[in-house]
């Protein structure tokens, strides 16, 4: 099969392999002679289009032709612009959605994973100690603590790049030829970890906490409270300067709101109350080590039902195959979570532009649908205020690999959310508490989104990519899913699962989704280490929604 129609309503076909101008391809009894080269992942119309004609993919409006386009001619930015269906209050039909495409979860119903049980009933898939600054002024102290702890506790790794650099220096000093110096992968996993039940100590550097509007300072406190109360966190060390907007008291209020019975170690150090930086760091290191000793002694993995999983659903470096393979497979996992009593989080609101109607129909109540519309419109209005729009979301890499308009990108991205009902709609930093599929407002920026989902209690994440990306998270393991075998092979140091088997026909979407869920169970039990975790890819970028003052 060389081409694919994704929905009977579509008036385009997607190329599954590179096609040449003049080549004949057949689909559903009709033969098309291509009017131009069509690379894999790109599309062409099944009939002639006039300027202004609608283009449909995934069964939804994804663009309008800007000039005449012949049947079999490449659709791209020169002849297609973003367009999406209007949605409004009259489109709200919540309470009438019937979920008719439920997956078979019988093989998973009695399975468990081995996790860390917390005081509020949550269960962690990992066990980290985190060190967080209340304000950017403490980032240098944070760095000092990181340098003091990571290698000493056995969490560091020898870098092959440091050795490579030293070899280059030695070769230069001896008058040798630098081109003859090669990189040798001499990195090794640490074998001298002091704390066997603590997976690591993570340092969450950021640029917020003061100098902006109070909404941003409250938001960073809420986000950090989400990390402090995450089921993947065993204890917290907090650094504060003292005079900043983001105060300890605000952080503690958000912690109590999220977890009234919170009883994990929370160590607080305020620099302006100390006579010297030396004394601050001395006390901080001693207390943090004592906290690690206690946390390690009381931590152990125990069986937990799959209903204790909260899976973040993410995509980045997407391509024209993402919506055909990796995202639908992730959507299958999300649907399984709903039936198993677990939770999943679909974020990146700019990448739901064009599929709002579908999201509205799937909301379990009218107030949920109304909240979704309100948050979407408020977000897009803020983008308009700075001269932008959701339609500008696709990156050059997205466009070159077939995601020509934001509506095309969104229609494929939404597949990560499967087909289950939507049980909750959250704004940024709000915790995910209801079993089923939740929508969480975040930017389309990969790291701002994964940072937010971990703060909303995602204890593991699935991340689809068509082009390849190293993104990870400090506390929530990120499993990378490639949309195509070429990327999975080329970037095997980044990719955990190859969903390109769906494109080649080796596995169905359901089979790939089931295999992904099995990989999640292994990861959540500590038996598999995702590539991003192994690389130490601890990406953490809070969303700055306000203005600097």
PDB file of N, CA, C and O in Angstrom, residues 47-114:
ATOM      1  N   UNK A  47      -9.362  15.125  -5.868  1.00  0.00           N
ATOM      2  CA  UNK A  47     -10.053  15.799  -6.968  1.00  0.00           C
ATOM      3  C   UNK A  47      -9.498  17.213  -7.080  1.00  0.00           C
ATOM      4  O   UNK A  47      -8.848  17.715  -6.159  1.00  0.00           O
ATOM      5  N   UNK A  48      -9.733  17.849  -8.218  1.00  0.00           N
ATOM      6  CA  UNK A  48      -9.236  19.208  -8.410  1.00  0.00           C
ATOM      7  C   UNK A  48      -9.842  20.151  -7.365  1.00  0.00           C
ATOM      8  O   UNK A  48     -11.029  20.060  -7.032  1.00  0.00           O
ATOM      9  N   UNK A  49      -9.015  21.058  -6.856  1.00  0.00           N
ATOM     10  CA  UNK A  49      -9.457  22.055  -5.889  1.00  0.00           C
ATOM     11  C   UNK A  49      -9.358  23.441  -6.504  1.00  0.00           C
ATOM     12  O   UNK A  49      -8.416  23.739  -7.235  1.00  0.00           O
ATOM     13  N   UNK A  50     -10.330  24.277  -6.190  1.00  0.00           N
ATOM     14  CA  UNK A  50     -10.276  25.693  -6.560  1.00  0.00           C
ATOM     15  C   UNK A  50      -9.826  26.497  -5.349  1.00  0.00           C
ATOM     16  O   UNK A  50      -9.903  26.027  -4.199  1.00  0.00           O
ATOM     17  N   UNK A  51      -9.365  27.709  -5.582  1.00  0.00           N
ATOM     18  CA  UNK A  51      -8.986  28.576  -4.471  1.00  0.00           C
ATOM     19  C   UNK A  51     -10.172  28.753  -3.526  1.00  0.00           C
ATOM     20  O   UNK A  51     -11.290  29.034  -3.959  1.00  0.00           O
ATOM     21  N   UNK A  52      -9.945  28.547  -2.249  1.00  0.00           N
ATOM     22  CA  UNK A  52     -11.000  28.662  -1.250  1.00  0.00           C
ATOM     23  C   UNK A  52     -11.665  27.359  -0.891  1.00  0.00           C
ATOM     24  O   UNK A  52     -12.451  27.310   0.068  1.00  0.00           O
ATOM     25  N   UNK A  53     -11.387  26.276  -1.626  1.00  0.00           N
ATOM     26  CA  UNK A  53     -12.001  24.980  -1.322  1.00  0.00           C
ATOM     27  C   UNK A  53     -11.457  24.423  -0.008  1.00  0.00           C
ATOM     28  O   UNK A  53     -10.279  24.602   0.337  1.00  0.00           O
ATOM     29  N   UNK A  54     -12.335  23.731   0.729  1.00  0.00           N
ATOM     30  CA  UNK A  54     -11.954  23.120   1.997  1.00  0.00           C
ATOM     31  C   UNK A  54     -11.141  21.848   1.774  1.00  0.00           C
ATOM     32  O   UNK A  54     -11.381  21.100   0.810  1.00  0.00           O
ATOM     33  N   UNK A  55     -10.212  21.610   2.677  1.00  0.00           N
ATOM     34  CA  UNK A  55      -9.418  20.380   2.668  1.00  0.00           C
ATOM     35  C   UNK A  55      -9.665  19.664   3.996  1.00  0.00           C
ATOM     36  O   UNK A  55      -9.573  20.270   5.071  1.00  0.00           O
ATOM     37  N   UNK A  56      -9.970  18.366   3.901  1.00  0.00           N
ATOM     38  CA  UNK A  56     -10.288  17.561   5.077  1.00  0.00           C
ATOM     39  C   UNK A  56      -9.263  16.431   5.241  1.00  0.00           C
ATOM     40  O   UNK A  56      -8.900  15.755   4.275  1.00  0.00           O
ATOM     41  N   UNK A  57      -8.792  16.251   6.482  1.00  0.00           N
ATOM     42  CA  UNK A  57      -7.945  15.122   6.853  1.00  0.00           C
ATOM     43  C   UNK A  57      -8.321  14.709   8.264  1.00  0.00           C
ATOM     44  O   UNK A  57      -8.723  15.561   9.066  1.00  0.00           O
ATOM     45  N   UNK A  58      -8.218  13.446   8.580  1.00  0.00           N
ATOM     46  CA  UNK A  58      -8.674  12.909   9.870  1.00  0.00           C
ATOM     47  C   UNK A  58     -10.174  13.170  10.063  1.00  0.00           C
ATOM     48  O   UNK A  58     -10.671  13.150  11.185  1.00  0.00           O
ATOM     49  N   UNK A  59     -10.893  13.443   8.977  1.00  0.00           N
ATOM     50  CA  UNK A  59     -12.328  13.675   9.066  1.00  0.00           C
ATOM     51  C   UNK A  59     -12.713  15.068   9.509  1.00  0.00           C
ATOM     52  O   UNK A  59     -13.890  15.322   9.771  1.00  0.00           O
ATOM     53  N   UNK A  60     -11.740  15.991   9.615  1.00  0.00           N
ATOM     54  CA  UNK A  60     -12.043  17.358  10.035  1.00  0.00           C
ATOM     55  C   UNK A  60     -11.436  18.354   9.049  1.00  0.00           C
ATOM     56  O   UNK A  60     -10.510  18.032   8.297  1.00  0.00           O
ATOM     57  N   UNK A  61     -11.944  19.571   9.074  1.00  0.00           N
ATOM     58  CA  UNK A  61     -11.403  20.641   8.246  1.00  0.00           C
ATOM     59  C   UNK A  61     -10.009  21.004   8.750  1.00  0.00           C
ATOM     60  O   UNK A  61      -9.820  21.315   9.919  1.00  0.00           O
ATOM     61  N   UNK A  62      -9.018  20.968   7.828  1.00  0.00           N
ATOM     62  CA  UNK A  62      -7.638  21.251   8.225  1.00  0.00           C
ATOM     63  C   UNK A  62      -7.013  22.388   7.415  1.00  0.00           C
ATOM     64  O   UNK A  62      -5.884  22.798   7.694  1.00  0.00           O
ATOM     65  N   UNK A  63      -7.723  22.894   6.410  1.00  0.00           N
ATOM     66  CA  UNK A  63      -7.148  23.975   5.622  1.00  0.00           C
ATOM     67  C   UNK A  63      -8.028  24.349   4.452  1.00  0.00           C
ATOM     68  O   UNK A  63      -9.059  23.709   4.183  1.00  0.00           O
ATOM     69  N   UNK A  64      -7.614  25.414   3.764  1.00  0.00           N
ATOM     70  CA  UNK A  64      -8.269  25.861   2.536  1.00  0.00           C
ATOM     71  C   UNK A  64      -7.219  26.059   1.458  1.00  0.00           C
ATOM     72  O   UNK A  64      -6.118  26.572   1.734  1.00  0.00           O
ATOM     73  N   UNK A  65      -7.570  25.667   0.246  1.00  0.00           N
ATOM     74  CA  UNK A  65      -6.666  25.892  -0.880  1.00  0.00           C
ATOM     75  C   UNK A  65      -6.551  27.391  -1.148  1.00  0.00           C
ATOM     76  O   UNK A  65      -7.549  28.113  -1.141  1.00  0.00           O
ATOM     77  N   UNK A  66      -5.337  27.873  -1.370  1.00  0.00           N
ATOM     78  CA  UNK A  66      -5.122  29.295  -1.655  1.00  0.00           C
ATOM     79  C   UNK A  66      -5.000  29.571  -3.148  1.00  0.00           C
ATOM     80  O   UNK A  66      -4.930  30.726  -3.562  1.00  0.00           O
ATOM     81  N   UNK A  67      -4.989  28.501  -3.935  1.00  0.00           N
ATOM     82  CA  UNK A  67      -4.909  28.608  -5.392  1.00  0.00           C
ATOM     83  C   UNK A  67      -5.410  27.288  -5.971  1.00  0.00           C
ATOM     84  O   UNK A  67      -5.588  26.317  -5.233  1.00  0.00           O
ATOM     85  N   UNK A  68      -5.682  27.224  -7.260  1.00  0.00           N
ATOM     86  CA  UNK A  68      -6.112  25.949  -7.835  1.00  0.00           C
ATOM     87  C   UNK A  68      -5.061  24.863  -7.615  1.00  0.00           C
ATOM     88  O   UNK A  68      -3.861  25.099  -7.772  1.00  0.00           O
ATOM     89  N   UNK A  69      -5.522  23.669  -7.213  1.00  0.00           N
ATOM     90  CA  UNK A  69      -4.637  22.531  -6.978  1.00  0.00           C
ATOM     91  C   UNK A  69      -5.203  21.341  -7.746  1.00  0.00           C
ATOM     92  O   UNK A  69      -6.369  20.975  -7.553  1.00  0.00           O
ATOM     93  N   UNK A  70      -4.406  20.754  -8.625  1.00  0.00           N
ATOM     94  CA  UNK A  70      -4.876  19.634  -9.444  1.00  0.00           C
ATOM     95  C   UNK A  70      -4.916  18.349  -8.638  1.00  0.00           C
ATOM     96  O   UNK A  70      -4.158  18.169  -7.676  1.00  0.00           O
ATOM     97  N   UNK A  71      -5.808  17.469  -9.029  1.00  0.00           N
ATOM     98  CA  UNK A  71      -5.840  16.128  -8.440  1.00  0.00           C
ATOM     99  C   UNK A  71      -4.463  15.483  -8.597  1.00  0.00           C
ATOM    100  O   UNK A  71      -3.867  15.512  -9.684  1.00  0.00           O
ATOM    101  N   UNK A  72      -3.918  14.955  -7.493  1.00  0.00           N
ATOM    102  CA  UNK A  72      -2.604  14.320  -7.550  1.00  0.00           C
ATOM    103  C   UNK A  72      -1.442  15.272  -7.386  1.00  0.00           C
ATOM    104  O   UNK A  72      -0.283  14.863  -7.475  1.00  0.00           O
ATOM    105  N   UNK A  73      -1.728  16.553  -7.102  1.00  0.00           N
ATOM    106  CA  UNK A  73      -0.658  17.542  -6.915  1.00  0.00           C
ATOM    107  C   UNK A  73      -0.348  17.710  -5.427  1.00  0.00           C
ATOM    108  O   UNK A  73      -1.241  17.632  -4.580  1.00  0.00           O
ATOM    109  N   UNK A  74       0.914  17.977  -5.125  1.00  0.00           N
ATOM    110  CA  UNK A  74       1.344  18.144  -3.740  1.00  0.00           C
ATOM    111  C   UNK A  74       0.617  19.306  -3.069  1.00  0.00           C
ATOM    112  O   UNK A  74       0.525  20.405  -3.616  1.00  0.00           O
ATOM    113  N   UNK A  75       0.087  19.063  -1.886  1.00  0.00           N
ATOM    114  CA  UNK A  75      -0.444  20.120  -1.037  1.00  0.00           C
ATOM    115  C   UNK A  75       0.649  20.551  -0.068  1.00  0.00           C
ATOM    116  O   UNK A  75       1.229  19.725   0.654  1.00  0.00           O
ATOM    117  N   UNK A  76       0.941  21.851  -0.050  1.00  0.00           N
ATOM    118  CA  UNK A  76       1.998  22.357   0.826  1.00  0.00           C
ATOM    119  C   UNK A  76       1.694  23.813   1.150  1.00  0.00           C
ATOM    120  O   UNK A  76       0.620  24.329   0.807  1.00  0.00           O
ATOM    121  N   UNK A  77       2.636  24.495   1.788  1.00  0.00           N
ATOM    122  CA  UNK A  77       2.383  25.855   2.252  1.00  0.00           C
ATOM    123  C   UNK A  77       2.131  26.845   1.112  1.00  0.00           C
ATOM    124  O   UNK A  77       1.538  27.899   1.319  1.00  0.00           O
ATOM    125  N   UNK A  78       2.567  26.506  -0.102  1.00  0.00           N
ATOM    126  CA  UNK A  78       2.370  27.426  -1.229  1.00  0.00           C
ATOM    127  C   UNK A  78       0.940  27.397  -1.761  1.00  0.00           C
ATOM    128  O   UNK A  78       0.535  28.310  -2.483  1.00  0.00           O
ATOM    129  N   UNK A  79       0.175  26.367  -1.392  1.00  0.00           N
ATOM    130  CA  UNK A  79      -1.192  26.287  -1.920  1.00  0.00           C
ATOM    131  C   UNK A  79      -2.232  25.900  -0.868  1.00  0.00           C
ATOM    132  O   UNK A  79      -3.381  25.628  -1.205  1.00  0.00           O
ATOM    133  N   UNK A  80      -1.829  25.875   0.400  1.00  0.00           N
ATOM    134  CA  UNK A  80      -2.760  25.494   1.463  1.00  0.00           C
ATOM    135  C   UNK A  80      -2.519  26.381   2.685  1.00  0.00           C
ATOM    136  O   UNK A  80      -1.378  26.624   3.075  1.00  0.00           O
ATOM    137  N   UNK A  81      -3.600  26.880   3.301  1.00  0.00           N
ATOM    138  CA  UNK A  81      -3.499  27.668   4.517  1.00  0.00           C
ATOM    139  C   UNK A  81      -4.372  27.062   5.602  1.00  0.00           C
ATOM    140  O   UNK A  81      -5.307  26.306   5.323  1.00  0.00           O
ATOM    141  N   UNK A  82      -4.060  27.420   6.846  1.00  0.00           N
ATOM    142  CA  UNK A  82      -4.803  26.889   7.992  1.00  0.00           C
ATOM    143  C   UNK A  82      -6.268  27.300   7.937  1.00  0.00           C
ATOM    144  O   UNK A  82      -6.614  28.438   7.616  1.00  0.00           O
ATOM    145  N   UNK A  83      -7.134  26.380   8.271  1.00  0.00           N
ATOM    146  CA  UNK A  83      -8.559  26.652   8.468  1.00  0.00           C
ATOM    147  C   UNK A  83      -9.092  25.590   9.411  1.00  0.00           C
ATOM    148  O   UNK A  83      -8.631  24.443   9.412  1.00  0.00           O
ATOM    149  N   UNK A  84     -10.057  25.961  10.241  1.00  0.00           N
ATOM    150  CA  UNK A  84     -10.648  25.020  11.194  1.00  0.00           C
ATOM    151  C   UNK A  84     -12.112  25.360  11.382  1.00  0.00           C
ATOM    152  O   UNK A  84     -12.539  26.498  11.136  1.00  0.00           O
ATOM    153  N   UNK A  85     -12.867  24.378  11.816  1.00  0.00           N
ATOM    154  CA  UNK A  85     -14.293  24.577  12.039  1.00  0.00           C
ATOM    155  C   UNK A  85     -14.517  25.547  13.201  1.00  0.00           C
ATOM    156  O   UNK A  85     -13.818  25.491  14.218  1.00  0.00           O
ATOM    157  N   UNK A  86     -15.473  26.445  13.057  1.00  0.00           N
ATOM    158  CA  UNK A  86     -15.849  27.330  14.156  1.00  0.00           C
ATOM    159  C   UNK A  86     -16.562  26.512  15.232  1.00  0.00           C
ATOM    160  O   UNK A  86     -17.305  25.577  14.932  1.00  0.00           O
ATOM    161  N   UNK A  87     -16.298  26.844  16.476  1.00  0.00           N
ATOM    162  CA  UNK A  87     -17.026  26.207  17.566  1.00  0.00           C
ATOM    163  C   UNK A  87     -17.536  27.288  18.500  1.00  0.00           C
ATOM    164  O   UNK A  87     -16.905  28.334  18.667  1.00  0.00           O
ATOM    165  N   UNK A  88     -18.682  27.064  19.079  1.00  0.00           N
ATOM    166  CA  UNK A  88     -19.282  28.056  19.957  1.00  0.00           C
ATOM    167  C   UNK A  88     -20.252  27.421  20.921  1.00  0.00           C
ATOM    168  O   UNK A  88     -20.398  26.186  20.977  1.00  0.00           O
ATOM    169  N   UNK A  89     -20.949  28.221  21.711  1.00  0.00           N
ATOM    170  CA  UNK A  89     -21.880  27.690  22.725  1.00  0.00           C
ATOM    171  C   UNK A  89     -22.933  26.758  22.140  1.00  0.00           C
ATOM    172  O   UNK A  89     -23.343  25.792  22.804  1.00  0.00           O
ATOM    173  N   UNK A  90     -23.386  27.027  20.931  1.00  0.00           N
ATOM    174  CA  UNK A  90     -24.421  26.183  20.333  1.00  0.00           C
ATOM    175  C   UNK A  90     -23.902  24.801  19.967  1.00  0.00           C
ATOM    176  O   UNK A  90     -24.686  23.894  19.672  1.00  0.00           O
ATOM    177  N   UNK A  91     -22.570  24.648  19.959  1.00  0.00           N
ATOM    178  CA  UNK A  91     -21.986  23.356  19.598  1.00  0.00           C
ATOM    179  C   UNK A  91     -21.865  22.416  20.797  1.00  0.00           C
ATOM    180  O   UNK A  91     -21.468  21.263  20.642  1.00  0.00           O
ATOM    181  N   UNK A  92     -22.173  22.904  21.985  1.00  0.00           N
ATOM    182  CA  UNK A  92     -22.027  22.074  23.178  1.00  0.00           C
ATOM    183  C   UNK A  92     -23.142  21.034  23.234  1.00  0.00           C
ATOM    184  O   UNK A  92     -24.319  21.362  23.373  1.00  0.00           O
ATOM    185  N   UNK A  93     -22.740  19.791  23.082  1.00  0.00           N
ATOM    186  CA  UNK A  93     -23.712  18.681  23.137  1.00  0.00           C
ATOM    187  C   UNK A  93     -23.263  17.660  24.177  1.00  0.00           C
ATOM    188  O   UNK A  93     -23.455  16.470  24.003  1.00  0.00           O
ATOM    189  N   UNK A  94     -22.580  18.130  25.210  1.00  0.00           N
ATOM    190  CA  UNK A  94     -22.114  17.229  26.264  1.00  0.00           C
ATOM    191  C   UNK A  94     -23.290  16.485  26.883  1.00  0.00           C
ATOM    192  O   UNK A  94     -24.433  16.925  26.815  1.00  0.00           O
ATOM    193  N   UNK A  95     -22.991  15.363  27.475  1.00  0.00           N
ATOM    194  CA  UNK A  95     -23.956  14.436  28.091  1.00  0.00           C
ATOM    195  C   UNK A  95     -24.567  13.476  27.067  1.00  0.00           C
ATOM    196  O   UNK A  95     -25.261  12.537  27.442  1.00  0.00           O
ATOM    197  N   UNK A  96     -24.305  13.706  25.775  1.00  0.00           N
ATOM    198  CA  UNK A  96     -24.898  12.831  24.759  1.00  0.00           C
ATOM    199  C   UNK A  96     -23.861  11.911  24.126  1.00  0.00           C
ATOM    200  O   UNK A  96     -24.191  11.104  23.263  1.00  0.00           O
ATOM    201  N   UNK A  97     -22.589  12.012  24.561  1.00  0.00           N
ATOM    202  CA  UNK A  97     -21.522  11.221  23.945  1.00  0.00           C
ATOM    203  C   UNK A  97     -21.629   9.750  24.345  1.00  0.00           C
ATOM    204  O   UNK A  97     -21.791   9.419  25.515  1.00  0.00           O
ATOM    205  N   UNK A  98     -21.551   8.871  23.363  1.00  0.00           N
ATOM    206  CA  UNK A  98     -21.539   7.427  23.605  1.00  0.00           C
ATOM    207  C   UNK A  98     -20.203   6.870  23.132  1.00  0.00           C
ATOM    208  O   UNK A  98     -19.833   7.034  21.970  1.00  0.00           O
ATOM    209  N   UNK A  99     -19.497   6.235  24.055  1.00  0.00           N
ATOM    210  CA  UNK A  99     -18.191   5.659  23.724  1.00  0.00           C
ATOM    211  C   UNK A  99     -18.406   4.255  23.159  1.00  0.00           C
ATOM    212  O   UNK A  99     -18.698   3.322  23.900  1.00  0.00           O
ATOM    213  N   UNK A 100     -18.249   4.134  21.864  1.00  0.00           N
ATOM    214  CA  UNK A 100     -18.579   2.874  21.190  1.00  0.00           C
ATOM    215  C   UNK A 100     -17.359   2.092  20.728  1.00  0.00           C
ATOM    216  O   UNK A 100     -17.502   0.995  20.189  1.00  0.00           O
ATOM    217  N   UNK A 101     -16.147   2.655  20.934  1.00  0.00           N
ATOM    218  CA  UNK A 101     -14.939   1.995  20.408  1.00  0.00           C
ATOM    219  C   UNK A 101     -13.995   1.614  21.532  1.00  0.00           C
ATOM    220  O   UNK A 101     -12.809   1.906  21.502  1.00  0.00           O
ATOM    221  N   UNK A 102     -14.510   0.948  22.545  1.00  0.00           N
ATOM    222  CA  UNK A 102     -13.707   0.604  23.710  1.00  0.00           C
ATOM    223  C   UNK A 102     -12.765  -0.568  23.411  1.00  0.00           C
ATOM    224  O   UNK A 102     -13.170  -1.558  22.796  1.00  0.00           O
ATOM    225  N   UNK A 103     -11.502  -0.467  23.867  1.00  0.00           N
ATOM    226  CA  UNK A 103     -10.552  -1.559  23.633  1.00  0.00           C
ATOM    227  C   UNK A 103     -10.772  -2.714  24.596  1.00  0.00           C
ATOM    228  O   UNK A 103     -11.429  -2.564  25.632  1.00  0.00           O
ATOM    229  N   UNK A 104     -10.198  -3.843  24.251  1.00  0.00           N
ATOM    230  CA  UNK A 104     -10.242  -5.022  25.112  1.00  0.00           C
ATOM    231  C   UNK A 104      -9.088  -4.931  26.107  1.00  0.00           C
ATOM    232  O   UNK A 104      -7.922  -4.901  25.723  1.00  0.00           O
ATOM    233  N   UNK A 105      -9.407  -4.868  27.403  1.00  0.00           N
ATOM    234  CA  UNK A 105      -8.363  -4.745  28.429  1.00  0.00           C
ATOM    235  C   UNK A 105      -8.305  -5.984  29.321  1.00  0.00           C
ATOM    236  O   UNK A 105      -7.716  -5.943  30.407  1.00  0.00           O
ATOM    237  N   UNK A 106      -8.879  -7.086  28.859  1.00  0.00           N
ATOM    238  CA  UNK A 106      -8.964  -8.278  29.706  1.00  0.00           C
ATOM    239  C   UNK A 106      -7.588  -8.774  30.151  1.00  0.00           C
ATOM    240  O   UNK A 106      -7.429  -9.254  31.283  1.00  0.00           O
ATOM    241  N   UNK A 107      -6.556  -8.644  29.301  1.00  0.00           N
ATOM    242  CA  UNK A 107      -5.232  -9.149  29.687  1.00  0.00           C
ATOM    243  C   UNK A 107      -4.559  -8.275  30.743  1.00  0.00           C
ATOM    244  O   UNK A 107      -3.563  -8.679  31.356  1.00  0.00           O
ATOM    245  N   UNK A 108      -5.083  -7.084  30.982  1.00  0.00           N
ATOM    246  CA  UNK A 108      -4.459  -6.163  31.925  1.00  0.00           C
ATOM    247  C   UNK A 108      -5.222  -6.009  33.243  1.00  0.00           C
ATOM    248  O   UNK A 108      -4.703  -5.411  34.191  1.00  0.00           O
ATOM    249  N   UNK A 109      -6.440  -6.534  33.313  1.00  0.00           N
ATOM    250  CA  UNK A 109      -7.312  -6.266  34.455  1.00  0.00           C
ATOM    251  C   UNK A 109      -6.712  -6.666  35.795  1.00  0.00           C
ATOM    252  O   UNK A 109      -6.922  -5.985  36.808  1.00  0.00           O
ATOM    253  N   UNK A 110      -5.972  -7.749  35.837  1.00  0.00           N
ATOM    254  CA  UNK A 110      -5.442  -8.236  37.115  1.00  0.00           C
ATOM    255  C   UNK A 110      -3.947  -7.962  37.285  1.00  0.00           C
ATOM    256  O   UNK A 110      -3.333  -8.444  38.242  1.00  0.00           O
ATOM    257  N   UNK A 111      -3.364  -7.181  36.379  1.00  0.00           N
ATOM    258  CA  UNK A 111      -1.935  -6.905  36.470  1.00  0.00           C
ATOM    259  C   UNK A 111      -1.655  -5.770  37.459  1.00  0.00           C
ATOM    260  O   UNK A 111      -2.515  -4.933  37.732  1.00  0.00           O
ATOM    261  N   UNK A 112      -0.463  -5.752  37.986  1.00  0.00           N
ATOM    262  CA  UNK A 112      -0.026  -4.719  38.909  1.00  0.00           C
ATOM    263  C   UNK A 112       1.344  -4.192  38.480  1.00  0.00           C
ATOM    264  O   UNK A 112       2.000  -4.771  37.612  1.00  0.00           O
ATOM    265  N   UNK A 113       1.756  -3.093  39.085  1.00  0.00           N
ATOM    266  CA  UNK A 113       3.145  -2.648  38.965  1.00  0.00           C
ATOM    267  C   UNK A 113       3.700  -2.457  40.367  1.00  0.00           C
ATOM    268  O   UNK A 113       2.938  -2.344  41.343  1.00  0.00           O
ATOM    269  N   UNK A 114       5.007  -2.451  40.489  1.00  0.00           N
ATOM    270  CA  UNK A 114       5.650  -2.299  41.790  1.00  0.00           C
ATOM    271  C   UNK A 114       6.056  -0.838  41.969  1.00  0.00           C
ATOM    272  O   UNK A 114       6.992  -0.356  41.315  1.00  0.00           O
TER     273      UNK A 114
END
